[in-house]
Amino acid sequence: MERRHFLALWTLLFAPSLKAMSPMKPTPAQTEGPFYPVKRIPLRENLILQPDGLVGEPIVLQGKVVDTSGNPVFGIKVEIWQCDGQGIYDHPNQSSNERFDPHFAGFGASITDKNGRYLFQTLYPVAYGSRPPHIHVKLWRGDKELLTTQLYLKGNTGNEWWGGKARDYLQFEPIKIDNRLTGEFTFVIT
């Protein structure tokens, strides 16, 4: 057997297992922003309080939390917060917050199950001011904050100078599943 054939076979046999052993990159952090809720964020997976009259389009945001080896992580609290369909946050420092859509909760939390899965019923994110559409996220293990970041719609990350290249790794692409708009994102934590 020629040496190059031997090396090609060696690569085919062992390259996939080497790739599986290489660690995954942790999800990049992003700023918390000025509108982190001042109220305690309750365990609430459904942020749509009343579909009738809701400003905006509902979306399911789901995914997993895994470690850098790809193993699911159980018991992680995943918090999300975002503006309503008009671009207004439920926050006292937000101008026009008295117009916040009462059909939408604005924030909630979910605990990952044994498979590391989380799920939210929320709003399709919208732009406001110069900000691209996004959803804020914070992950906790007990009282320890593990990650604060933001999720963006695929191909719609804006051109703000801060946040830069990290946004390439913080995108999800909404698709229709069973006639429901759904986005999926996997968080990798250390």
XYZ file of N, CA, C and O in Angstrom:
760
model
N 0.850 -1.170 0.000
C 0.000 0.000 0.000
C 0.897 1.235 0.000
O 1.835 1.326 0.768
N 0.564 2.166 -0.871
C 1.342 3.388 -0.910
C 1.075 4.225 0.328
O 0.002 4.153 0.925
N 2.071 5.009 0.669
C 1.983 5.829 1.884
C 0.783 6.789 1.838
O 0.070 6.945 2.820
N 0.535 7.416 0.698
C -0.577 8.371 0.636
C -1.921 7.670 0.806
O -2.848 8.225 1.373
N -2.052 6.417 0.309
C -3.291 5.673 0.521
C -3.455 5.326 1.998
O -4.550 5.399 2.548
N -2.351 4.949 2.631
C -2.385 4.644 4.062
C -2.815 5.870 4.865
O -3.670 5.796 5.741
N -2.236 7.028 4.527
C -2.593 8.258 5.246
C -4.050 8.645 4.999
O -4.742 9.104 5.910
N -4.543 8.448 3.781
C -5.938 8.757 3.470
C -6.873 7.857 4.275
O -7.862 8.322 4.838
N -6.557 6.557 4.350
C -7.374 5.637 5.149
C -7.316 5.993 6.626
O -8.330 5.976 7.327
N -6.147 6.309 7.115
C -5.973 6.716 8.521
C -6.856 7.922 8.837
O -7.548 7.971 9.840
N -6.867 8.905 7.934
C -7.677 10.111 8.117
C -9.156 9.769 8.141
O -9.900 10.260 8.984
N -9.597 8.909 7.229
C -11.011 8.522 7.202
C -11.431 7.796 8.473
O -12.534 7.974 8.966
N -10.548 6.961 9.006
C -10.888 6.193 10.198
C -10.875 7.013 11.479
O -11.732 6.834 12.343
N -9.924 7.904 11.612
C -9.735 8.553 12.907
C -10.120 10.031 12.963
O -10.314 10.564 14.046
N -10.258 10.709 11.849
C -10.596 12.136 11.876
C -11.952 12.407 12.536
O -12.064 13.320 13.339
N -13.008 11.605 12.236
C -14.289 11.897 12.896
C -14.210 11.795 14.427
O -14.788 12.608 15.133
N -13.450 10.818 14.943
C -13.375 10.696 16.400
C -12.548 11.827 17.001
O -12.828 12.291 18.100
N -11.541 12.315 16.280
C -10.771 13.454 16.774
C -11.630 14.699 16.826
O -11.566 15.477 17.772
N -12.474 14.863 15.794
C -13.363 16.013 15.789
C -14.347 15.931 16.952
O -14.635 16.925 17.603
N -14.882 14.763 17.235
C -15.836 14.589 18.324
C -15.199 14.893 19.672
O -15.869 15.335 20.587
N -13.886 14.664 19.798
C -13.218 14.912 21.066
C -12.834 16.378 21.234
O -12.537 16.802 22.337
N -12.808 17.151 20.153
C -12.397 18.543 20.282
C -13.511 19.333 20.977
O -14.685 19.133 20.704
N -13.138 20.221 21.879
C -14.155 20.953 22.638
C -14.906 21.952 21.770
O -14.375 22.493 20.803
N -16.160 22.171 22.137
C -16.977 23.178 21.466
C -16.619 24.543 22.046
O -16.245 24.645 23.208
N -16.760 25.581 21.247
C -16.486 26.937 21.726
C -17.652 27.414 22.591
O -18.808 27.256 22.200
N -17.339 28.022 23.740
C -18.417 28.567 24.571
C -19.161 29.685 23.824
O -18.583 30.403 23.015
N -20.441 29.804 24.111
C -21.262 30.862 23.525
C -20.705 32.220 23.952
O -20.448 32.438 25.136
N -20.523 33.140 23.007
C -19.959 34.453 23.357
C -20.914 35.275 24.236
O -22.126 35.203 24.083
N -20.316 36.049 25.126
C -21.079 36.955 25.981
C -21.375 38.242 25.219
O -20.647 38.615 24.296
N -22.448 38.909 25.604
C -22.810 40.226 25.091
C -23.324 41.052 26.265
O -23.639 40.512 27.330
N -23.469 42.331 26.046
C -23.898 43.228 27.103
C -25.317 42.917 27.584
O -26.156 42.464 26.811
N -25.551 43.180 28.856
C -26.876 42.998 29.446
C -27.852 44.038 28.909
O -29.043 43.785 28.793
N -27.349 45.213 28.579
C -28.209 46.290 28.106
C -28.852 47.026 29.273
O -28.778 46.594 30.417
N -29.506 48.140 28.976
C -30.053 48.982 30.046
C -31.408 48.535 30.587
O -31.897 49.121 31.547
N -32.036 47.504 29.989
C -33.411 47.188 30.363
C -33.595 45.810 30.996
O -34.648 45.189 30.858
N -32.553 45.324 31.708
C -32.730 44.072 32.463
C -33.854 44.310 33.469
O -33.887 45.356 34.138
N -34.808 43.394 33.569
C -35.975 43.632 34.428
C -35.606 44.008 35.869
O -34.678 43.449 36.446
N -36.359 44.969 36.398
C -36.158 45.380 37.789
C -36.980 44.499 38.723
O -36.731 44.468 39.922
N -37.971 43.799 38.174
C -38.769 42.840 38.951
C -38.089 41.478 38.856
O -37.364 41.193 37.902
N -38.343 40.623 39.857
C -37.823 39.260 39.806
C -38.388 38.558 38.564
O -39.574 38.655 38.273
N -37.526 37.884 37.825
C -37.968 37.176 36.616
C -38.554 35.829 37.042
O -37.847 34.977 37.574
N -39.859 35.638 36.823
C -40.494 34.395 37.268
C -40.221 33.234 36.306
O -39.902 33.447 35.133
N -40.370 32.012 36.830
C -40.365 30.850 35.945
C -41.651 30.943 35.141
O -42.752 30.815 35.678
N -41.483 31.252 33.880
C -42.625 31.459 32.989
C -42.112 31.217 31.582
O -41.342 32.006 31.046
N -42.537 30.107 30.989
C -42.094 29.779 29.634
C -42.953 30.431 28.564
O -42.502 30.647 27.458
N -44.200 30.736 28.903
C -45.101 31.360 27.938
C -45.209 32.844 28.245
O -45.824 33.245 29.232
N -44.586 33.667 27.407
C -44.612 35.113 27.607
C -45.800 35.771 26.910
O -46.016 36.969 27.045
N -46.585 34.980 26.174
C -47.790 35.498 25.518
C -48.927 35.383 26.530
O -49.443 34.307 26.783
N -49.301 36.500 27.115
C -50.337 36.496 28.142
C -51.732 36.402 27.548
O -52.627 35.790 28.135
N -51.930 37.023 26.383
C -53.227 37.021 25.708
C -52.988 37.162 24.216
O -52.559 38.215 23.761
N -53.246 36.094 23.439
C -52.983 36.185 22.001
C -53.876 37.205 21.274
O -53.438 37.853 20.333
N -55.125 37.337 21.726
C -56.024 38.294 21.085
C -55.588 39.704 21.441
O -55.527 40.069 22.614
N -55.261 40.493 20.428
C -54.822 41.863 20.641
C -53.316 42.014 20.747
O -52.805 43.135 20.853
N -52.573 40.900 20.733
C -51.115 40.938 20.828
C -50.526 41.706 19.652
O -50.897 41.479 18.502
N -49.596 42.602 19.945
C -48.868 43.307 18.888
C -47.633 42.478 18.579
O -46.768 42.289 19.437
N -47.556 41.937 17.369
C -46.414 41.118 16.993
C -46.817 39.678 16.714
O -47.979 39.296 16.850
N -45.819 38.909 16.321
C -46.041 37.515 15.939
C -45.398 36.573 16.959
O -44.218 36.705 17.280
N -46.170 35.611 17.481
C -45.588 34.649 18.421
C -44.522 33.774 17.749
O -44.580 33.510 16.549
N -43.558 33.361 18.546
C -42.519 32.438 18.084
C -42.150 31.520 19.245
O -42.184 31.930 20.405
N -41.821 30.286 18.927
C -41.284 29.353 19.913
C -39.761 29.465 19.831
O -39.187 29.346 18.751
N -39.127 29.737 20.968
C -37.660 29.737 21.054
C -37.298 28.537 21.913
O -37.726 28.443 23.072
N -36.551 27.624 21.336
C -36.194 26.400 22.048
C -34.753 26.034 21.758
O -34.129 26.602 20.869
N -34.243 25.101 22.514
C -32.883 24.642 22.272
C -32.346 23.882 23.447
O -33.104 23.317 24.242
N -31.009 23.887 23.559
C -30.332 23.134 24.608
C -29.243 23.980 25.234
O -28.754 24.930 24.633
N -28.856 23.568 26.425
C -27.648 24.072 27.067
C -26.734 22.865 27.207
O -27.139 21.831 27.753
N -25.508 22.988 26.673
C -24.539 21.895 26.719
C -23.209 22.420 27.242
O -22.951 23.624 27.222
N -22.354 21.490 27.695
C -20.995 21.882 28.077
C -20.100 21.823 26.849
O -20.553 21.471 25.751
N -18.831 22.159 26.998
C -17.935 22.233 25.840
C -17.643 20.865 25.223
O -17.090 20.785 24.135
N -18.045 19.789 25.899
C -17.929 18.448 25.319
C -19.205 18.031 24.604
O -19.284 16.932 24.060
N -20.231 18.900 24.665
C -21.499 18.591 24.005
C -22.494 17.863 24.878
O -23.560 17.470 24.402
N -22.160 17.676 26.158
C -23.065 16.982 27.069
C -24.154 17.933 27.554
O -23.867 19.081 27.905
N -25.422 17.465 27.600
C -26.498 18.329 28.076
C -26.298 18.703 29.541
O -25.763 17.909 30.319
N -26.712 19.936 29.895
C -26.565 20.413 31.272
C -27.955 20.610 31.862
O -28.751 21.417 31.359
N -28.244 19.891 32.914
C -29.536 19.896 33.594
C -29.591 21.002 34.654
O -28.591 21.324 35.280
N -30.771 21.582 34.847
C -30.995 22.494 35.954
C -30.467 23.901 35.768
O -30.337 24.644 36.738
N -30.175 24.303 34.540
C -29.719 25.671 34.277
C -30.951 26.560 34.085
O -31.856 26.222 33.325
N -30.978 27.687 34.793
C -32.074 28.638 34.585
C -31.709 29.528 33.403
O -30.663 30.166 33.397
N -32.586 29.530 32.401
C -32.419 30.353 31.211
C -33.437 31.484 31.313
O -34.640 31.238 31.310
N -32.953 32.711 31.440
C -33.824 33.884 31.479
C -33.786 34.563 30.117
O -32.726 34.643 29.493
N -34.953 35.053 29.669
C -34.982 35.893 28.475
C -35.776 37.155 28.791
O -36.648 37.161 29.666
N -35.425 38.245 28.119
C -36.207 39.470 28.169
C -36.048 40.183 26.838
O -35.012 40.060 26.183
N -37.092 40.874 26.428
C -37.063 41.545 25.131
C -38.146 42.613 25.096
O -39.018 42.673 25.962
N -38.077 43.445 24.056
C -39.111 44.463 23.874
C -40.369 43.818 23.304
O -40.338 42.692 22.794
N -41.465 44.553 23.414
C -42.720 44.069 22.831
C -42.703 44.306 21.319
O -41.689 44.744 20.758
N -43.804 44.050 20.659
C -43.892 44.190 19.202
C -43.832 45.624 18.708
O -43.746 45.865 17.501
N -43.854 46.587 19.648
C -43.739 48.001 19.287
C -42.329 48.522 19.524
O -42.048 49.686 19.288
N -41.450 47.673 20.078
C -40.088 48.092 20.389
C -39.958 48.728 21.761
O -39.024 49.485 22.004
N -40.885 48.407 22.689
C -40.881 48.993 24.028
C -40.614 47.891 25.054
O -41.228 46.825 25.018
N -39.693 48.164 25.998
C -39.409 47.239 27.096
C -40.309 47.537 28.286
O -40.680 48.694 28.523
N -40.615 46.503 29.065
C -41.329 46.666 30.329
C -40.289 47.040 31.386
O -39.825 46.190 32.153
N -39.899 48.307 31.390
C -38.845 48.780 32.279
C -39.078 50.260 32.575
O -39.396 51.027 31.659
N -38.895 50.682 33.836
C -39.177 52.082 34.176
C -38.267 53.101 33.473
O -38.660 54.260 33.318
N -37.097 52.704 33.020
C -36.201 53.631 32.320
C -36.470 53.713 30.820
O -35.830 54.478 30.120
N -37.391 52.893 30.341
C -37.756 52.905 28.920
C -38.764 54.022 28.685
O -39.803 54.055 29.335
N -38.443 54.937 27.765
C -39.435 55.963 27.448
C -40.664 55.288 26.840
O -40.542 54.264 26.162
N -41.810 55.827 27.117
C -43.099 55.303 26.637
C -43.439 53.939 27.220
O -44.247 53.215 26.649
N -42.827 53.564 28.359
C -43.097 52.224 28.885
C -44.558 52.056 29.325
O -45.030 50.941 29.477
N -45.273 53.161 29.502
C -46.697 53.056 29.846
C -47.503 52.482 28.669
O -48.624 52.025 28.847
N -46.914 52.472 27.475
C -47.571 51.901 26.292
C -47.168 50.444 26.046
O -47.553 49.856 25.029
N -46.379 49.854 26.955
C -45.959 48.456 26.795
C -47.197 47.570 26.608
O -48.191 47.713 27.319
N -47.135 46.658 25.660
C -48.266 45.788 25.315
C -48.660 44.899 26.501
O -47.889 44.023 26.904
N -49.860 45.069 27.070
C -50.280 44.260 28.214
C -50.557 42.792 27.858
O -50.759 41.968 28.749
N -50.526 42.457 26.576
C -50.748 41.077 26.137
C -49.455 40.250 26.178
O -49.482 39.048 25.940
N -48.340 40.927 26.460
C -47.023 40.294 26.424
C -46.337 40.484 27.769
O -46.365 41.568 28.346
N -45.691 39.434 28.286
C -45.045 39.494 29.602
C -43.696 40.220 29.562
O -43.292 40.806 30.553
N -42.964 40.137 28.461
C -41.685 40.844 28.350
C -40.481 40.079 28.859
O -39.368 40.295 28.398
N -40.674 39.183 29.840
C -39.558 38.397 30.373
C -40.077 37.152 31.060
O -41.218 37.090 31.505
N -39.216 36.150 31.124
C -39.557 34.893 31.777
C -38.327 34.020 31.888
O -37.244 34.371 31.399
N -38.484 32.864 32.535
C -37.367 31.938 32.739
C -37.844 30.504 32.597
O -39.016 30.197 32.831
N -36.919 29.651 32.218
C -37.153 28.220 32.063
C -35.963 27.482 32.676
O -34.851 28.006 32.674
N -36.196 26.293 33.186
C -35.123 25.454 33.740
C -34.875 24.297 32.774
O -35.826 23.619 32.350
N -33.605 24.064 32.428
C -33.298 22.980 31.488
C -33.629 21.629 32.105
O -33.426 21.394 33.294
N -34.149 20.731 31.265
C -34.497 19.379 31.714
C -33.264 18.465 31.652
O -32.147 18.931 31.365
N -33.459 17.177 31.877
C -32.323 16.232 31.925
C -31.569 16.146 30.604
O -30.419 15.724 30.568
N -32.225 16.558 29.510
C -31.566 16.577 28.198
C -30.991 17.948 27.868
O -30.582 18.196 26.733
N -31.007 18.856 28.852
C -30.479 20.198 28.640
C -31.405 21.104 27.859
O -31.029 22.200 27.468
N -32.663 20.687 27.640
C -33.595 21.427 26.792
C -34.313 22.539 27.550
O -34.631 22.391 28.726
N -34.574 23.629 26.841
C -35.396 24.731 27.335
C -36.386 25.099 26.244
O -36.209 24.729 25.078
N -37.436 25.823 26.595
C -38.442 26.217 25.616
C -39.164 27.463 26.110
O -39.478 27.566 27.298
N -39.414 28.394 25.186
C -40.204 29.591 25.460
C -41.205 29.819 24.343
O -40.914 29.554 23.174
N -42.370 30.334 24.699
C -43.309 30.911 23.739
C -43.158 32.412 23.935
O -43.437 32.935 25.011
N -42.644 33.107 22.937
C -42.370 34.538 23.065
C -42.764 35.254 21.784
O -43.569 34.743 21.004
N -42.203 36.423 21.568
C -42.487 37.207 20.370
C -41.318 37.148 19.390
O -40.158 37.161 19.817
N -41.650 37.132 18.115
C -40.639 37.313 17.084
C -39.999 38.670 17.361
O -40.689 39.687 17.464
N -38.668 38.715 17.548
C -38.037 39.981 17.940
C -38.132 41.043 16.847
O -38.089 40.732 15.662
N -38.287 42.285 17.305
C -38.384 43.421 16.377
C -37.261 44.409 16.671
O -36.727 44.452 17.787
N -36.949 45.210 15.679
C -35.940 46.266 15.849
C -36.561 47.428 16.613
O -37.776 47.606 16.626
N -35.704 48.192 17.271
C -36.144 49.458 17.858
C -34.956 50.406 17.807
O -33.819 49.990 17.979
N -35.230 51.680 17.538
C -34.138 52.635 17.386
C -33.160 52.118 16.350
O -33.545 51.669 15.272
N -31.881 52.122 16.697
C -30.858 51.613 15.778
C -30.505 50.155 16.055
O -29.642 49.588 15.394
N -31.162 49.544 17.035
C -30.844 48.157 17.403
C -31.511 47.159 16.473
O -32.690 47.292 16.154
N -30.790 46.117 16.068
C -31.415 45.055 15.282
C -32.316 44.216 16.190
O -32.183 44.263 17.413
N -33.222 43.443 15.619
C -34.063 42.567 16.437
C -33.187 41.613 17.262
O -32.237 41.034 16.739
N -33.508 41.465 18.547
C -32.713 40.586 19.406
C -33.523 40.178 20.637
O -34.521 40.804 20.973
N -33.055 39.135 21.289
C -33.602 38.652 22.561
C -32.430 38.555 23.522
O -31.406 37.952 23.210
N -32.579 39.157 24.695
C -31.546 39.080 25.731
C -31.676 37.758 26.475
O -32.787 37.270 26.690
N -30.520 37.211 26.896
C -30.504 35.923 27.584
C -29.484 35.963 28.716
O -28.400 36.537 28.559
N -29.855 35.340 29.821
C -28.920 35.184 30.937
C -29.086 33.758 31.461
O -30.208 33.294 31.669
N -27.965 33.052 31.659
C -27.980 31.685 32.181
C -27.413 31.670 33.593
O -26.406 32.325 33.872
N -28.070 30.895 34.463
C -27.697 30.785 35.873
C -27.591 29.319 36.290
O -28.388 28.483 35.850
N -26.636 29.031 37.154
C -26.588 27.764 37.884
C -26.728 28.163 39.351
O -25.798 28.717 39.935
N -27.915 27.952 39.915
C -28.185 28.430 41.265
C -28.083 29.944 41.278
O -28.707 30.629 40.467
N -27.258 30.493 42.172
C -27.065 31.944 42.271
C -25.885 32.440 41.439
O -25.556 33.619 41.486
N -25.251 31.544 40.693
C -24.073 31.927 39.917
C -24.459 32.225 38.467
O -24.982 31.372 37.754
N -24.163 33.466 38.053
C -24.412 33.854 36.670
C -23.343 33.212 35.789
O -22.152 33.371 36.024
N -23.791 32.472 34.759
C -22.871 31.773 33.858
C -22.625 32.528 32.553
O -21.534 32.460 31.999
N -23.666 33.201 32.060
C -23.560 33.834 30.742
C -24.635 34.893 30.594
O -25.781 34.664 30.979
N -24.271 36.026 30.041
C -25.229 37.036 29.587
C -24.912 37.291 28.127
O -23.753 37.527 27.766
N -25.935 37.211 27.280
C -25.712 37.374 25.853
C -26.977 37.857 25.174
O -27.975 38.170 25.842
N -26.968 37.923 23.860
C -28.131 38.305 23.070
C -28.211 37.382 21.861
O -27.188 36.974 21.319
N -29.433 37.066 21.446
C -29.657 36.260 20.251
C -30.228 37.145 19.159
O -31.061 38.014 19.417
N -29.788 36.889 17.926
C -30.179 37.690 16.770
C -30.802 36.795 15.705
O -30.512 35.600 15.630
N -31.616 37.401 14.867
C -32.170 36.686 13.726
C -31.075 36.490 12.686
O -30.281 37.400 12.441
N -31.043 35.320 12.081
C -30.007 35.009 11.089
C -30.002 36.073 9.980
O -31.036 36.398 9.415
N -28.810 36.630 9.753
C -28.632 37.614 8.708
C -29.144 39.006 9.062
O -29.174 39.882 8.205
N -29.537 39.207 10.329
C -30.086 40.504 10.725
C -29.477 40.923 12.061
O -30.170 41.074 13.056
N -28.142 41.097 12.051
C -27.426 41.391 13.296
C -27.055 42.858 13.445
O -26.440 43.236 14.433
N -27.424 43.694 12.486
C -27.124 45.120 12.589
C -25.662 45.415 12.308
O -24.862 44.524 12.025
N -25.300 46.692 12.412
C -23.926 47.085 12.119
C -23.328 47.933 13.235
O -22.438 48.741 12.990
N -23.824 47.758 14.442
C -23.249 48.482 15.579
C -21.820 47.997 15.786
O -21.520 46.821 15.602
N -20.929 48.871 16.191
C -19.521 48.488 16.348
C -19.323 47.545 17.529
O -18.488 46.666 17.493
N -20.107 47.706 18.596
C -19.929 46.819 19.751
C -20.655 45.505 19.475
O -21.640 45.470 18.767
N -20.164 44.458 20.024
C -20.765 43.145 19.803
C -20.154 42.423 18.631
O -20.170 41.213 18.575
N -19.623 43.158 17.690
C -18.878 42.711 16.521
C -19.044 41.281 16.081
O -20.134 40.794 15.854
N -17.920 40.604 15.945
C -17.851 39.259 15.370
C -18.632 38.228 16.182
O -19.091 37.225 15.638
N -18.816 38.467 17.479
C -19.552 37.509 18.316
C -20.948 37.259 17.778
O -21.495 36.156 17.922
N -21.520 38.251 17.122
C -22.886 38.094 16.612
C -22.996 36.999 15.556
O -24.074 36.455 15.332
N -21.878 36.682 14.909
C -21.899 35.587 13.930
C -22.263 34.262 14.590
O -22.761 33.356 13.924
N -22.011 34.125 15.885
C -22.257 32.874 16.619
C -23.536 32.932 17.453
O -23.823 32.001 18.183
N -24.282 34.033 17.339
C -25.454 34.243 18.187
C -26.736 34.380 17.367
O -27.667 35.047 17.778
N -26.789 33.712 16.234
C -27.940 33.827 15.351
C -28.776 32.556 15.351
O -28.247 31.461 15.494
N -30.080 32.745 15.200
C -30.968 31.610 14.978
C -31.860 31.929 13.788
O -32.097 33.092 13.467
N -32.298 30.879 13.114
C -33.112 31.061 11.911
C -34.513 30.526 12.159
O -34.703 29.314 12.298
N -35.500 31.413 12.253
C -36.875 30.949 12.453
C -37.382 30.173 11.241
O -37.149 30.568 10.106
N -38.057 29.064 11.523
C -38.679 28.256 10.477
C -40.079 27.874 10.945
O -40.379 27.956 12.134
N -40.921 27.447 10.021
C -42.263 26.985 10.363
C -42.214 25.498 10.686
O -41.731 24.701 9.886
N -42.675 25.135 11.873
C -42.813 23.733 12.273
C -44.241 23.569 12.768
O -44.663 24.267 13.696
N -44.989 22.663 12.144
C -46.403 22.471 12.488
C -47.153 23.805 12.492
O -47.925 24.106 13.392
N -46.876 24.607 11.495
C -47.532 25.908 11.303
C -47.218 26.931 12.400
O -47.938 27.904 12.568
N -46.154 26.684 13.177
C -45.726 27.622 14.215
C -44.317 28.085 13.897
O -43.440 27.283 13.580
N -44.090 29.384 14.019
C -42.761 29.929 13.821
C -41.885 29.479 14.986
O -42.253 29.647 16.155
N -40.725 28.876 14.679
C -39.864 28.282 15.695
C -38.407 28.631 15.424
O -37.947 28.567 14.291
N -37.692 28.992 16.475
C -36.257 29.222 16.396
C -35.554 28.336 17.403
O -36.099 28.039 18.466
N -34.361 27.900 17.057
C -33.621 26.994 17.937
C -32.203 27.523 18.125
O -31.570 27.977 17.173
N -31.717 27.425 19.381
C -30.350 27.861 19.669
C -29.775 26.989 20.787
O -30.450 26.724 21.785
N -28.522 26.554 20.594
C -27.807 25.789 21.607
C -26.770 26.685 22.281
O -25.930 27.275 21.604
N -26.856 26.785 23.608
C -25.880 27.524 24.399
C -24.797 26.564 24.857
O -25.105 25.471 25.360
N -23.540 26.962 24.708
C -22.410 26.149 25.166
C -21.768 26.896 26.341
O -21.359 28.046 26.206
N -21.713 26.222 27.489
C -21.159 26.852 28.697
C -19.968 26.041 29.198
O -19.825 24.866 28.885
N -19.102 26.705 29.973
C -17.935 26.025 30.533
C -18.234 25.503 31.914
O -19.145 25.932 32.568
